[in-house]
GROMACS .gro file of N, CA, C and O in nm:
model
  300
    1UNK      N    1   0.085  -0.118   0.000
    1UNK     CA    2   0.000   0.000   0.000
    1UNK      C    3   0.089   0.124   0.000
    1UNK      O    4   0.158   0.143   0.100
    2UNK      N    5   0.095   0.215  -0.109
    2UNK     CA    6   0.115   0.331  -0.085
    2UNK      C    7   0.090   0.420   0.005
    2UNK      O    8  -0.028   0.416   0.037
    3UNK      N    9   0.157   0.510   0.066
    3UNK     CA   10   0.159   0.589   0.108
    3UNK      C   11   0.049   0.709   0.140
    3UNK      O   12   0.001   0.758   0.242
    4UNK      N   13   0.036   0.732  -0.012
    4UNK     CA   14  -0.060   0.820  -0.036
    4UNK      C   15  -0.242   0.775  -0.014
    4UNK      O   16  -0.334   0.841   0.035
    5UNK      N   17  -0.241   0.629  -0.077
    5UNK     CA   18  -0.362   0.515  -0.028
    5UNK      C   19  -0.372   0.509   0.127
    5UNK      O   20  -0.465   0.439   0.165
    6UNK      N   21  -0.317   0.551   0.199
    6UNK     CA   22  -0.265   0.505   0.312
    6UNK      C   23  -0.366   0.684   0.387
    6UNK      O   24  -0.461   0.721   0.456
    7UNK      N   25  -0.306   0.710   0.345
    7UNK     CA   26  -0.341   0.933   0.369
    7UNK      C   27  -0.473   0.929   0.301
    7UNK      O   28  -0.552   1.007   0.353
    8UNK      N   29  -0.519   0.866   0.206
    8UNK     CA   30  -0.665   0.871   0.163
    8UNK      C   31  -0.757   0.793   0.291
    8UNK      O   32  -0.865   0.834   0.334
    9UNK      N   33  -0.689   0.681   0.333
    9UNK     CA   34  -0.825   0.545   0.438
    9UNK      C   35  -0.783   0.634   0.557
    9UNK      O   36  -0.883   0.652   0.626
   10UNK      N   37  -0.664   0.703   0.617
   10UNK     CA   38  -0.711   0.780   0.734
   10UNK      C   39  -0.782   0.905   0.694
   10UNK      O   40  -0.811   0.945   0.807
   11UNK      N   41  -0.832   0.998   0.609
   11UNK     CA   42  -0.868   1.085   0.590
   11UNK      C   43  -1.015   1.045   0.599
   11UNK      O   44  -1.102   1.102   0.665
   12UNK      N   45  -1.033   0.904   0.501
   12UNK     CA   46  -1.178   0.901   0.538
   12UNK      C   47  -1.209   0.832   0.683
   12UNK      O   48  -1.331   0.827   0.700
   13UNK      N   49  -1.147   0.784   0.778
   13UNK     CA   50  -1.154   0.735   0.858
   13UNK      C   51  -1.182   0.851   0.967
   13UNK      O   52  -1.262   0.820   1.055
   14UNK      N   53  -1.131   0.968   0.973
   14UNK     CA   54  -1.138   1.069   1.052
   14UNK      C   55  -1.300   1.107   1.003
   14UNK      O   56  -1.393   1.079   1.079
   15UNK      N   57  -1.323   1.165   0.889
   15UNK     CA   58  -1.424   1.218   0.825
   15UNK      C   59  -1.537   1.094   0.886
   15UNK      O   60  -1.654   1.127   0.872
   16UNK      N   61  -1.517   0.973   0.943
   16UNK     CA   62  -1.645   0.910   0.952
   16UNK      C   63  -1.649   0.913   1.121
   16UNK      O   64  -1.731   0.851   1.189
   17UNK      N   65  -1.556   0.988   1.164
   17UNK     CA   66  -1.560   0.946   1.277
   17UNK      C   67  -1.648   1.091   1.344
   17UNK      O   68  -1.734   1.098   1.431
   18UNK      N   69  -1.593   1.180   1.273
   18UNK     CA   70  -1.709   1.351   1.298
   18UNK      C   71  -1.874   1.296   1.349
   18UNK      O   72  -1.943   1.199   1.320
   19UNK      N   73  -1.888   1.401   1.427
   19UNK     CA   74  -2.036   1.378   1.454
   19UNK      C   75  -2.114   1.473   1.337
   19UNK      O   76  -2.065   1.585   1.320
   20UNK      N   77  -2.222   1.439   1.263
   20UNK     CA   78  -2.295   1.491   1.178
   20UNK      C   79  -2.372   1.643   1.283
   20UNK      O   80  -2.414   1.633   1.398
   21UNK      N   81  -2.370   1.786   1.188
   21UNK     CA   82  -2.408   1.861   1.237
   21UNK      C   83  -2.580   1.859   1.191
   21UNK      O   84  -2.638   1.858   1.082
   22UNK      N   85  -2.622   1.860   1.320
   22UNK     CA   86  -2.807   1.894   1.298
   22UNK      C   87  -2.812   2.010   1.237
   22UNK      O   88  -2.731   2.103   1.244
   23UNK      N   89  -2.983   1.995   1.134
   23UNK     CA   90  -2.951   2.123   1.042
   23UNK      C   91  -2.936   2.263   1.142
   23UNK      O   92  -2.870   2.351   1.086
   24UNK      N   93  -2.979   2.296   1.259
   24UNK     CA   94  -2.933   2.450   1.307
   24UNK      C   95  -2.838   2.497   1.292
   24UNK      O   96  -2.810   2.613   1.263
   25UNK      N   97  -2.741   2.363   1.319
   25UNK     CA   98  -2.592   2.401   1.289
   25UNK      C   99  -2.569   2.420   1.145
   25UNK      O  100  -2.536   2.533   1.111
   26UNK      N  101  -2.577   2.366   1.090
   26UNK     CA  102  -2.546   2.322   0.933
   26UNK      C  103  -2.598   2.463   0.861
   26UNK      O  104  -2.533   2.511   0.768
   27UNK      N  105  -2.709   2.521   0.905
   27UNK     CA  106  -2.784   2.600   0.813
   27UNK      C  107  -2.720   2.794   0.873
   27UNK      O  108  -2.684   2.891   0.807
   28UNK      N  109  -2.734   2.769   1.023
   28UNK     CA  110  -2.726   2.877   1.093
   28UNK      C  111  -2.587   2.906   1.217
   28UNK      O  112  -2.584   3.003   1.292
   29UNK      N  113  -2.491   2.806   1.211
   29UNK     CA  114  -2.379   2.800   1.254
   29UNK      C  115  -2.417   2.714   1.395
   29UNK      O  116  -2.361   2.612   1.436
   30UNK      N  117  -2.501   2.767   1.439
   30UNK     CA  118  -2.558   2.680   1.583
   30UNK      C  119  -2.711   2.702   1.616
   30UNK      O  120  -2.781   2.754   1.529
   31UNK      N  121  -2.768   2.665   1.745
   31UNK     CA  122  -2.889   2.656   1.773
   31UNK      C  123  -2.936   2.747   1.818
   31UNK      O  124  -3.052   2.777   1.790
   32UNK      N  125  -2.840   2.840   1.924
   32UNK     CA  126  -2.861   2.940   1.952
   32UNK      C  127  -2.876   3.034   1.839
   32UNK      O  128  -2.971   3.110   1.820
   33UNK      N  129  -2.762   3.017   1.759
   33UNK     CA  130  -2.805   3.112   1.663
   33UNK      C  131  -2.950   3.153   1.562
   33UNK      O  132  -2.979   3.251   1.494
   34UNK      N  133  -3.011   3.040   1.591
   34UNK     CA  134  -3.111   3.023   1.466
   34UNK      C  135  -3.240   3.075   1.600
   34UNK      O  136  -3.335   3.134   1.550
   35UNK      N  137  -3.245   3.065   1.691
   35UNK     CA  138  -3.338   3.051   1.842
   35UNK      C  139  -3.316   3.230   1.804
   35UNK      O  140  -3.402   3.310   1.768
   36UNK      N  141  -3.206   3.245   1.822
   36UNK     CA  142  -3.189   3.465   1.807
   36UNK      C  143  -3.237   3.481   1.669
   36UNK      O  144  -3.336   3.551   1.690
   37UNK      N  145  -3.235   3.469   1.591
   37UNK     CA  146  -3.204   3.541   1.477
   37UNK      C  147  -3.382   3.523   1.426
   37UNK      O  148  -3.444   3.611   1.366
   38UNK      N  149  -3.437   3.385   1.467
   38UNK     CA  150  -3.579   3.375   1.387
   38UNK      C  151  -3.686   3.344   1.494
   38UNK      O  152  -3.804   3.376   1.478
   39UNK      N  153  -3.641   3.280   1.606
   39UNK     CA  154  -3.718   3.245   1.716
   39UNK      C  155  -3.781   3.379   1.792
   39UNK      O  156  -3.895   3.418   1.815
   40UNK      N  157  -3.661   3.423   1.815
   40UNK     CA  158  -3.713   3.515   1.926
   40UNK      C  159  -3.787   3.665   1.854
   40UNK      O  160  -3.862   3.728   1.928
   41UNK      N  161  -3.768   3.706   1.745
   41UNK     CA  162  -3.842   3.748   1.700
   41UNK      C  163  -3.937   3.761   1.610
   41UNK      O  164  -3.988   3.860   1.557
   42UNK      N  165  -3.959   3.624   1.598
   42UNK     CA  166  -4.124   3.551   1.613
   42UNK      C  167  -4.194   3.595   1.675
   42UNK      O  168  -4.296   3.649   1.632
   43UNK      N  169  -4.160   3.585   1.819
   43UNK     CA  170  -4.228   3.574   1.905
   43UNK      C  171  -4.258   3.743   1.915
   43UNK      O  172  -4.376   3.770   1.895
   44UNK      N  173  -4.181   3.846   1.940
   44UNK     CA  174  -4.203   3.966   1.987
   44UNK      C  175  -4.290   3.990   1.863
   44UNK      O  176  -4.411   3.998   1.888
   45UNK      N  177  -4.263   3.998   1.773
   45UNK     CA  178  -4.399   3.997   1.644
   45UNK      C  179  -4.496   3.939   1.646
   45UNK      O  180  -4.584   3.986   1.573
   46UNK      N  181  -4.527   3.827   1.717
   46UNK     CA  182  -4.633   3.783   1.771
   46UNK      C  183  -4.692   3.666   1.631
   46UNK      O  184  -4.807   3.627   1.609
   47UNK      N  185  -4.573   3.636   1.559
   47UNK     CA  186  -4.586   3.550   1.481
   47UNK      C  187  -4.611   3.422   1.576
   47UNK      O  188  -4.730   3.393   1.593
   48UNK      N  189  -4.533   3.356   1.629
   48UNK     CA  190  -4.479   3.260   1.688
   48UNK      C  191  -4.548   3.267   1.840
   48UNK      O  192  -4.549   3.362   1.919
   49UNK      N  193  -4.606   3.136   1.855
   49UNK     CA  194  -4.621   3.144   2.053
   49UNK      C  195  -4.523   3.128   2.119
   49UNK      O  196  -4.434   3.050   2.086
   50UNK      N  197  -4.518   3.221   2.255
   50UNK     CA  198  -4.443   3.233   2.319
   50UNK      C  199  -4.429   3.090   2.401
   50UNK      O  200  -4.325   3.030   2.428
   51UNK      N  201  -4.549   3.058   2.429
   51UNK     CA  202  -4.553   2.928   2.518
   51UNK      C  203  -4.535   2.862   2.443
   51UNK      O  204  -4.414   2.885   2.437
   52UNK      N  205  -4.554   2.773   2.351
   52UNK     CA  206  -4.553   2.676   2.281
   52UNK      C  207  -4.439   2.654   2.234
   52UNK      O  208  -4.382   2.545   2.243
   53UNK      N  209  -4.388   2.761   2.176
   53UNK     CA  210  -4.224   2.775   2.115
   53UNK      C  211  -4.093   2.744   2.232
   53UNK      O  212  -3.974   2.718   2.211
   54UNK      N  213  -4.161   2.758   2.346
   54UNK     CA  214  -4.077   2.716   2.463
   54UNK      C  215  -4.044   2.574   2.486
   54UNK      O  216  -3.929   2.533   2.506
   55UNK      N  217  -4.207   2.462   2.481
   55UNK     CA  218  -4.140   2.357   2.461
   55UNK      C  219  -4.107   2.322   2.332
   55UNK      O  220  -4.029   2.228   2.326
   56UNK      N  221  -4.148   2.375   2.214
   56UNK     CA  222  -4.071   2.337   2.083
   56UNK      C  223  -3.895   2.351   2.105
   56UNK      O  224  -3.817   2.264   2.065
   57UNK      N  225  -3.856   2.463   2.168
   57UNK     CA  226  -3.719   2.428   2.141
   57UNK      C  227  -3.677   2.384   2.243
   57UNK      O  228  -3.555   2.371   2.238
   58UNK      N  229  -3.733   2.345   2.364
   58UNK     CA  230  -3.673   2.220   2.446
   58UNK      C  231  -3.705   2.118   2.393
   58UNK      O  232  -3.589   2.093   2.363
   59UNK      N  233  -3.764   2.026   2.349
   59UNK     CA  234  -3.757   1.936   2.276
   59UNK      C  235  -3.618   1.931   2.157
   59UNK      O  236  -3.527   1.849   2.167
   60UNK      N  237  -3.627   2.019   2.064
   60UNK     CA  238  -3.509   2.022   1.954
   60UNK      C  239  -3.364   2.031   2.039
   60UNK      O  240  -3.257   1.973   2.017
   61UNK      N  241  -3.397   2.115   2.132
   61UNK     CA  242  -3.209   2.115   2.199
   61UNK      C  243  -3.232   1.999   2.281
   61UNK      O  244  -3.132   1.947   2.329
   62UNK      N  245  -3.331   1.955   2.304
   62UNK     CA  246  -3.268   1.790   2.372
   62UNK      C  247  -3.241   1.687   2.242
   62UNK      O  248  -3.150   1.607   2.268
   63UNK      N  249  -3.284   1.675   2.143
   63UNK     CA  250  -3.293   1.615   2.013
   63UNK      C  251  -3.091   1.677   1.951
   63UNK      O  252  -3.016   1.594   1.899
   64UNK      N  253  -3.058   1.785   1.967
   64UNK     CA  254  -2.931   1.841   1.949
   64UNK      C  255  -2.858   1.811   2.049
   64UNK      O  256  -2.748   1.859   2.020
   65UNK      N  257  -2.850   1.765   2.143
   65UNK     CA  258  -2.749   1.735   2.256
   65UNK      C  259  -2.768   1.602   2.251
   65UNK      O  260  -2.680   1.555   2.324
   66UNK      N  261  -2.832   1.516   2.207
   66UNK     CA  262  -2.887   1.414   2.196
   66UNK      C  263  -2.788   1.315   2.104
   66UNK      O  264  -2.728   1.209   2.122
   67UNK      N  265  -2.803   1.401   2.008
   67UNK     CA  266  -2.728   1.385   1.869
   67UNK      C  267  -2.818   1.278   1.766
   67UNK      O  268  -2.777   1.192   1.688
   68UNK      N  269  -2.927   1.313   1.793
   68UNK     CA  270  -3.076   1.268   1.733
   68UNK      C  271  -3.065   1.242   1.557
   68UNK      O  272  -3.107   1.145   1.493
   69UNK      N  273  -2.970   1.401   1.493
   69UNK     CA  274  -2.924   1.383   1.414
   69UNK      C  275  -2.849   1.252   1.319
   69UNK      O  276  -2.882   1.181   1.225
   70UNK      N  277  -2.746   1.267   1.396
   70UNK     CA  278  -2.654   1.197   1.391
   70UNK      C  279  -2.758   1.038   1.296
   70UNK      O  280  -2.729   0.992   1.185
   71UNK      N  281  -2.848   1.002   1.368
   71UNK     CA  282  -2.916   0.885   1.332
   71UNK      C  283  -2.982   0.907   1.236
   71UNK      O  284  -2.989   0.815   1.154
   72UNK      N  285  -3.037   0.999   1.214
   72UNK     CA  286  -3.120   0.989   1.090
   72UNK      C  287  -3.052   1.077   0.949
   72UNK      O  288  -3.111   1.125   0.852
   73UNK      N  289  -2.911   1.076   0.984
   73UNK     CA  290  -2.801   1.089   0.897
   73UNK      C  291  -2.768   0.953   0.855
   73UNK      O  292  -2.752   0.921   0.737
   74UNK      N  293  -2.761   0.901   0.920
   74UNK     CA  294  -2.687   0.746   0.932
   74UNK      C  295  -2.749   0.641   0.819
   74UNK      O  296  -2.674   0.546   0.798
   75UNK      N  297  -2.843   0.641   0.761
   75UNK     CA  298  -2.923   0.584   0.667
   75UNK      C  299  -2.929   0.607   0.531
   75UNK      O  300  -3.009   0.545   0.461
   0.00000   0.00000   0.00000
């Protein structure tokens, strides 16, 4: 085995070993970020419920710490 064959199977070996980013991350850098930028002023606009949107994103950040992702990447 070459060398270089060798620098390709650890490269992908690292790359499989990453945890898959859930789309908040993927789309909006993180969760928080996407919670500021569209969540919370939802809500002061009165688009979005205040209550409801509370357990919506406890649910998703337990689903993101979870790595909930991760699995339904996996397929």
């Amino acid at each position: 085995m070459s060398l270089r064959n060798l620098q390709r199977r650890v490269a992908k070996l690292e790359q499989a070993r990453r945890p898959n980013l859930s789309p908040f991350a993927a789309i909006y850098g993180s969760f928080d970020a996407w919670v500021e930028r569209d969540v919370l002023p939802g809500i002061e606009k009165g688009l979005l419920d205040g209550a409801d949107m509370i357990v919506i994103i406890a649910a998703l950040r337990r689903w993101e710490s979870n790595g909930v992702w991760d699995g339904a990447y996996s397929s």
